[in-house]
Coordinates of C-alpha atoms in Angstrom, one line a residue:
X1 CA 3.6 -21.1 -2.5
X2 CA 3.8 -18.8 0.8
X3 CA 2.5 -15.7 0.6
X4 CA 2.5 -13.1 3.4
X5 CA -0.5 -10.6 3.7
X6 CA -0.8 -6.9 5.2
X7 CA -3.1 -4.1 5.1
X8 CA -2.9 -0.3 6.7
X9 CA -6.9 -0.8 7.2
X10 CA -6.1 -3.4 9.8
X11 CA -6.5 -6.5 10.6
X12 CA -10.0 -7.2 10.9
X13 CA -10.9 -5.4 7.8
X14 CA -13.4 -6.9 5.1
X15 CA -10.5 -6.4 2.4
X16 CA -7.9 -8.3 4.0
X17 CA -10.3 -10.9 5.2
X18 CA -12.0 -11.2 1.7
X19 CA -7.9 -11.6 0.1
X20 CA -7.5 -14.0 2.6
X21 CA -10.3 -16.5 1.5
X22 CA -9.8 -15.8 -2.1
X23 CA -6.0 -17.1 -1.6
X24 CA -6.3 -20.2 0.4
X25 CA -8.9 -21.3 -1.9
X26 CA -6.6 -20.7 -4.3
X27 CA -4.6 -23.3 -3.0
X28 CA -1.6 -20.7 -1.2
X29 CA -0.6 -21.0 1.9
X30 CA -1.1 -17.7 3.6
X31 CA 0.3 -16.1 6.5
X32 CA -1.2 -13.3 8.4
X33 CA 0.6 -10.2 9.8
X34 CA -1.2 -7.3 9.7
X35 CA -2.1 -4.0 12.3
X36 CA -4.3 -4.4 15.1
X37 CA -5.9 -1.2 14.2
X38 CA -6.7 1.1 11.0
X39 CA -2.9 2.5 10.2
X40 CA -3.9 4.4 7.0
X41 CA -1.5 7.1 5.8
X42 CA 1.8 6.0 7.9
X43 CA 3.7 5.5 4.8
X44 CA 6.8 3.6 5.3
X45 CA 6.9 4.1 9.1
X46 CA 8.6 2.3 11.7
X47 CA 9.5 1.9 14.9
X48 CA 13.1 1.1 16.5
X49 CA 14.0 0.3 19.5
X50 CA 9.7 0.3 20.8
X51 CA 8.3 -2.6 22.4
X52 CA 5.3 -3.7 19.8
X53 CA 2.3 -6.5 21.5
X54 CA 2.1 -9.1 18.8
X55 CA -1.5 -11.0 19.4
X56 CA -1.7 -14.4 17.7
X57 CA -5.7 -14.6 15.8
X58 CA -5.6 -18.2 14.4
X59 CA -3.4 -20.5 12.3
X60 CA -0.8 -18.5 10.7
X61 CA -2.3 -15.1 11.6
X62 CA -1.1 -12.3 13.5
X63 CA -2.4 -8.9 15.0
X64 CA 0.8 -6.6 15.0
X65 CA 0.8 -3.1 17.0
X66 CA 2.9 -1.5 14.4
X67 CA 2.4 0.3 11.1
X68 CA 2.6 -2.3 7.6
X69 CA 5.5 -1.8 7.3
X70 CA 6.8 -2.8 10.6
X71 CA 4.7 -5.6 9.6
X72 CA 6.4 -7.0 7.1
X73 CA 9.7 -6.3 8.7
X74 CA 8.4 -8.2 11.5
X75 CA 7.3 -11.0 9.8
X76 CA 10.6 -11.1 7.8
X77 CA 13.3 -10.6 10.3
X78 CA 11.5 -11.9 13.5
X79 CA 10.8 -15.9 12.5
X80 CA 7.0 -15.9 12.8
X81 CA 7.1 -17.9 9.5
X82 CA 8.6 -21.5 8.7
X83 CA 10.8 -19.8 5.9
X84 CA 10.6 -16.9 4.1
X85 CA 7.3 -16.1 2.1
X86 CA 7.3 -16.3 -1.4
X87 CA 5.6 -13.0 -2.0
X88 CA 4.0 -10.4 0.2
X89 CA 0.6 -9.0 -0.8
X90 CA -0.9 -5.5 1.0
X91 CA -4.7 -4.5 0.9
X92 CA -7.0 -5.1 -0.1
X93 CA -7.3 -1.3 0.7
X94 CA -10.7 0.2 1.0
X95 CA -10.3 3.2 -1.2
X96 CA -7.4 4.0 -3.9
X97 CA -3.8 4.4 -3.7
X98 CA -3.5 6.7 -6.8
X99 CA -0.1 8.6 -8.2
X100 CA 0.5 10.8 -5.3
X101 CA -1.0 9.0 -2.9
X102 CA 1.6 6.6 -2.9
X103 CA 3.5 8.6 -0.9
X104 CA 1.1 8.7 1.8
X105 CA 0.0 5.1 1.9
X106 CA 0.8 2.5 4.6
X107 CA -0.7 0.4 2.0
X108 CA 2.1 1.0 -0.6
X109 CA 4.7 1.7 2.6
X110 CA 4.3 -2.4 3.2
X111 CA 5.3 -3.5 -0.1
X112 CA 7.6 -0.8 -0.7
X113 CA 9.5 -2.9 2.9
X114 CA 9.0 -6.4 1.4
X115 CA 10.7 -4.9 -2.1
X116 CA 13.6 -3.5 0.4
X117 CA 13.6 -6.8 2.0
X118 CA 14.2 -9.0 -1.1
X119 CA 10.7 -10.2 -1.5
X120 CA 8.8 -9.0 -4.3
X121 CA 5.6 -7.1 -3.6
X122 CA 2.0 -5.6 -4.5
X123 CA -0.4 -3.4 -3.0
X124 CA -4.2 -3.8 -3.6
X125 CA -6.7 -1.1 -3.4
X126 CA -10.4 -0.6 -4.2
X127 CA -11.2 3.3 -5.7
X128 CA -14.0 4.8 -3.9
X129 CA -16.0 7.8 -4.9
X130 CA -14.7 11.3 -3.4
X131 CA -17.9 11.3 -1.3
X132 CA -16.3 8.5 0.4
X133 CA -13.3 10.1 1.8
X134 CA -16.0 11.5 4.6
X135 CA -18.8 9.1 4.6
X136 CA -18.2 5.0 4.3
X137 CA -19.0 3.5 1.4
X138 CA -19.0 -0.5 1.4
X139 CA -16.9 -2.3 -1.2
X140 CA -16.9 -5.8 -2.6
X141 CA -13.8 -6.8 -2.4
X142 CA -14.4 -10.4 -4.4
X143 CA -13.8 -9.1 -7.8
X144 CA -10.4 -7.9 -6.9
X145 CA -9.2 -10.7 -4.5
X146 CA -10.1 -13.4 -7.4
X147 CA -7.8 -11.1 -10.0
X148 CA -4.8 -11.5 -7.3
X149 CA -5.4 -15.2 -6.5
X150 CA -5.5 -15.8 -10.4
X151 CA -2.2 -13.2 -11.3
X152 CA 0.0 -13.9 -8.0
X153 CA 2.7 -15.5 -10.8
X154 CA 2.3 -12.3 -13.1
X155 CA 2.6 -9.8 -10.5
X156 CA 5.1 -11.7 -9.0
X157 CA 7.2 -11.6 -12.4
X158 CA 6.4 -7.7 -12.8
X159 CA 8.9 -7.1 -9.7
X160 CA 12.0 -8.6 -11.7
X161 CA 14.4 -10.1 -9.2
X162 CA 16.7 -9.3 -6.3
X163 CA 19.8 -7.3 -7.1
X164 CA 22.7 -9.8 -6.5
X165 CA 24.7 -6.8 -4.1
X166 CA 21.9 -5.0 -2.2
X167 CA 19.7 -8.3 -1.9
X168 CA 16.9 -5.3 -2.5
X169 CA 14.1 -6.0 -5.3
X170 CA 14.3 -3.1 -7.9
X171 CA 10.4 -3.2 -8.1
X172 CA 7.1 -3.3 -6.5
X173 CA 3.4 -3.3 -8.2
X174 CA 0.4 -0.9 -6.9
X175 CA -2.9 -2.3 -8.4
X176 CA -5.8 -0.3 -8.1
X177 CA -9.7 -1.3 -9.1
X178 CA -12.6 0.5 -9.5
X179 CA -15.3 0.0 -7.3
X180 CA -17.6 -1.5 -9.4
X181 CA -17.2 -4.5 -11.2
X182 CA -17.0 -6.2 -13.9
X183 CA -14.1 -4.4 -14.9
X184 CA -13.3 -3.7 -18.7
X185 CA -10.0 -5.0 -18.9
X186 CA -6.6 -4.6 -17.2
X187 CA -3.9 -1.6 -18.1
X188 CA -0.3 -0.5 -17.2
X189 CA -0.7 2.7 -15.8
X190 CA 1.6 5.8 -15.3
X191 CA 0.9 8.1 -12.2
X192 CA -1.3 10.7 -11.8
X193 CA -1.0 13.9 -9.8
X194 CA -3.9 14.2 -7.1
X195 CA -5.0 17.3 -6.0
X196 CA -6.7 17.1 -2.3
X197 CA -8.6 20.5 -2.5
X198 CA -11.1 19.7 0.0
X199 CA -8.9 18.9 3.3
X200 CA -8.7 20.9 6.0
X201 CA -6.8 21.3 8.8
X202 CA -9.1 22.3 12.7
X203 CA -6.3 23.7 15.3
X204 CA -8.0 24.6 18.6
X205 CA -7.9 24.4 22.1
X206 CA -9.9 22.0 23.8
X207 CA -11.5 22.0 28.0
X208 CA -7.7 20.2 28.8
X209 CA -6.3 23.7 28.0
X210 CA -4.2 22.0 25.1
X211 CA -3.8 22.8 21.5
X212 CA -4.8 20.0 18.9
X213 CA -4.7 19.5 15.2
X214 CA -7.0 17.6 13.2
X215 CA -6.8 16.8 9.8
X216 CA -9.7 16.1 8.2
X217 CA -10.1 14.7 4.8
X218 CA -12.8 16.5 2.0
X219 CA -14.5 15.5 -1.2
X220 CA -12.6 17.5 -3.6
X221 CA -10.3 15.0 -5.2
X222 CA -8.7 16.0 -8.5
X223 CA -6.2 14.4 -10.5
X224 CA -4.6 15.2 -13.9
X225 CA -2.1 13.6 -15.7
X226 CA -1.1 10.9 -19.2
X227 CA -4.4 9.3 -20.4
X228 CA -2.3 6.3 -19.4
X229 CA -2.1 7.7 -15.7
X230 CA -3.6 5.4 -13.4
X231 CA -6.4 7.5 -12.0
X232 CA -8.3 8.1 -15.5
X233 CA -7.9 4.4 -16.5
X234 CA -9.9 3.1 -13.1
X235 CA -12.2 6.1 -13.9
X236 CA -13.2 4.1 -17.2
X237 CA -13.7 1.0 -15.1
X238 CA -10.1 -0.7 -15.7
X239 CA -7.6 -2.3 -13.2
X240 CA -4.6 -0.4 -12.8
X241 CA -1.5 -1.6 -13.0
X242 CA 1.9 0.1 -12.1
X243 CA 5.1 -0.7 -11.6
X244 CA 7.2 1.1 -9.2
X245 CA 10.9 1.8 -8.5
X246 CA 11.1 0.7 -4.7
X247 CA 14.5 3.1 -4.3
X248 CA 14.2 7.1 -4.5
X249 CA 16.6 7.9 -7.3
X250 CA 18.4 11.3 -7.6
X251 CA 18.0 13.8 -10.8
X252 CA 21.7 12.5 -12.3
X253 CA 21.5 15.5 -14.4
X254 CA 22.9 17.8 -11.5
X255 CA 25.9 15.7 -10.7
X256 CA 28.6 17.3 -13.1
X257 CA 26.5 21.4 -12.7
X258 CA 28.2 24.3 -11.1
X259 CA 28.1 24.4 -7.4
X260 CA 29.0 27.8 -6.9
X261 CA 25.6 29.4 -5.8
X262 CA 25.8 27.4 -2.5
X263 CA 27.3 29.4 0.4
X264 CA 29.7 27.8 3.1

């Protein structure tokens, strides 16, 4: 089995490179396309038209100057691999992807483009403490890689198949971990809401005369949510699993309502 892998923490990072050993002793045969650089919280992001270096680092692996997703479309559309990969796996990612931070995560962006793609997907992340949002925490990544080299055919079912019209997958799977293992067991998860009190957000001018921005990310993390919701069951040392529509869907409720407090 071929199996694609990404990250948004890039491509020399101790998660991917971890995944990566854990597969291929596995017995997969596993490609590399992943950022050059740290790409964390890009989302879904990519780039038309722009002239990306690609940087070949060994059998089978790449160094991409694009976001994950432009990864995997990469990957996919541009014939770096023999055939198409079986399945495409994203992360390991050094701190969690949790309910809303889906949104934000090039993490969950890559699989999200492998799902669009026709390939099914999962993302990978290791929860770190709040504290860690500022100051780095190291992670052992071992206990999570050997859960996806043992599950690739269960994850892989978990995404359903490709819709016969679109070619799209209807599904995608975000795992998340706790930090510390051994973990005490493995649970479908719903999705919390986090609350990300403690950013800020510096806007100054610097000696250039220009104005900058800088967000910078604090240690008041919240969440709340179902006891199901993903964020309380890696709190109580389980591995998360959810399973994601890869499509936005529309409230269907509205479709029939009363238009008539819009103005033209």
């Amino acid at each position: 089995m071929r199996i694609l892998l990404t990250n948004d923490d890039g491509f020399d990072a101790d998660g991917l490179q971890v995944l990566v050993g854990a597969l291929r002793a596995a017995g997969y045969e596993v490609w590399i396309v992943a950022p050059a650089s740290n790409r964390s919280g890009v989302s879904c992001s990519f780039a038309i038209g722009k002239a990306q270096l690609l940087q070949e680092r060994g059998a089978h692996a790449f160094a991409f100057d694009g976001s994950p997703a432009d990864c995997v479309y990469a990957a996919l559309k541009g014939g770096l691999l023999p055939s198409l990969p079986d399945f495409v796996l994203s992360g390991i990612n050094h701190g969690g992807n949790i309910g809303t931070d889906i949104v934000y995560s090039g993490t969950c962006g890559a699989a999200r483009q492998a799902a669009f793609s026709g390939i099914p997907a999962a993302a990978l992340s290791v929860e770190m403490p709040a504290s860690c949002r500022r100051d780095f925490c190291a992670a052992d990544f071992g206990p999570l890689a050997d859960f996806a080299a043992k599950n690739i055919p269960a994850l892989m079912a978990l995404c359903g198949a490709a819709d016969a019209e679109s070619g799209r997958m209807e599904r995608f799977v975000n795992v998340n971990a706790p930090l510390a293992a051994p973990y005490r067991g493995v649970r479908f998860a719903s999705l919390a809401k986090r609350i990300y009190s403690g950013d800020t957000v510096n806007i100054g001018r610097k000696s250039d005369e220009n104005i900058y921005s800088t967000c910078i990310g604090g240690n008041a993390v919240s969440a709340y949510g179902l006891a199901s919701c993903d964020a309380f069951l890696v709190d109580e040392g389980y591995i998360a699993v959810s399973v994601l529509y890869a499509e936005p869907s529309a409230d269907l409720s509205f479709c029939n309502k009363d238009t008539g407090a819009f103005v033209l």
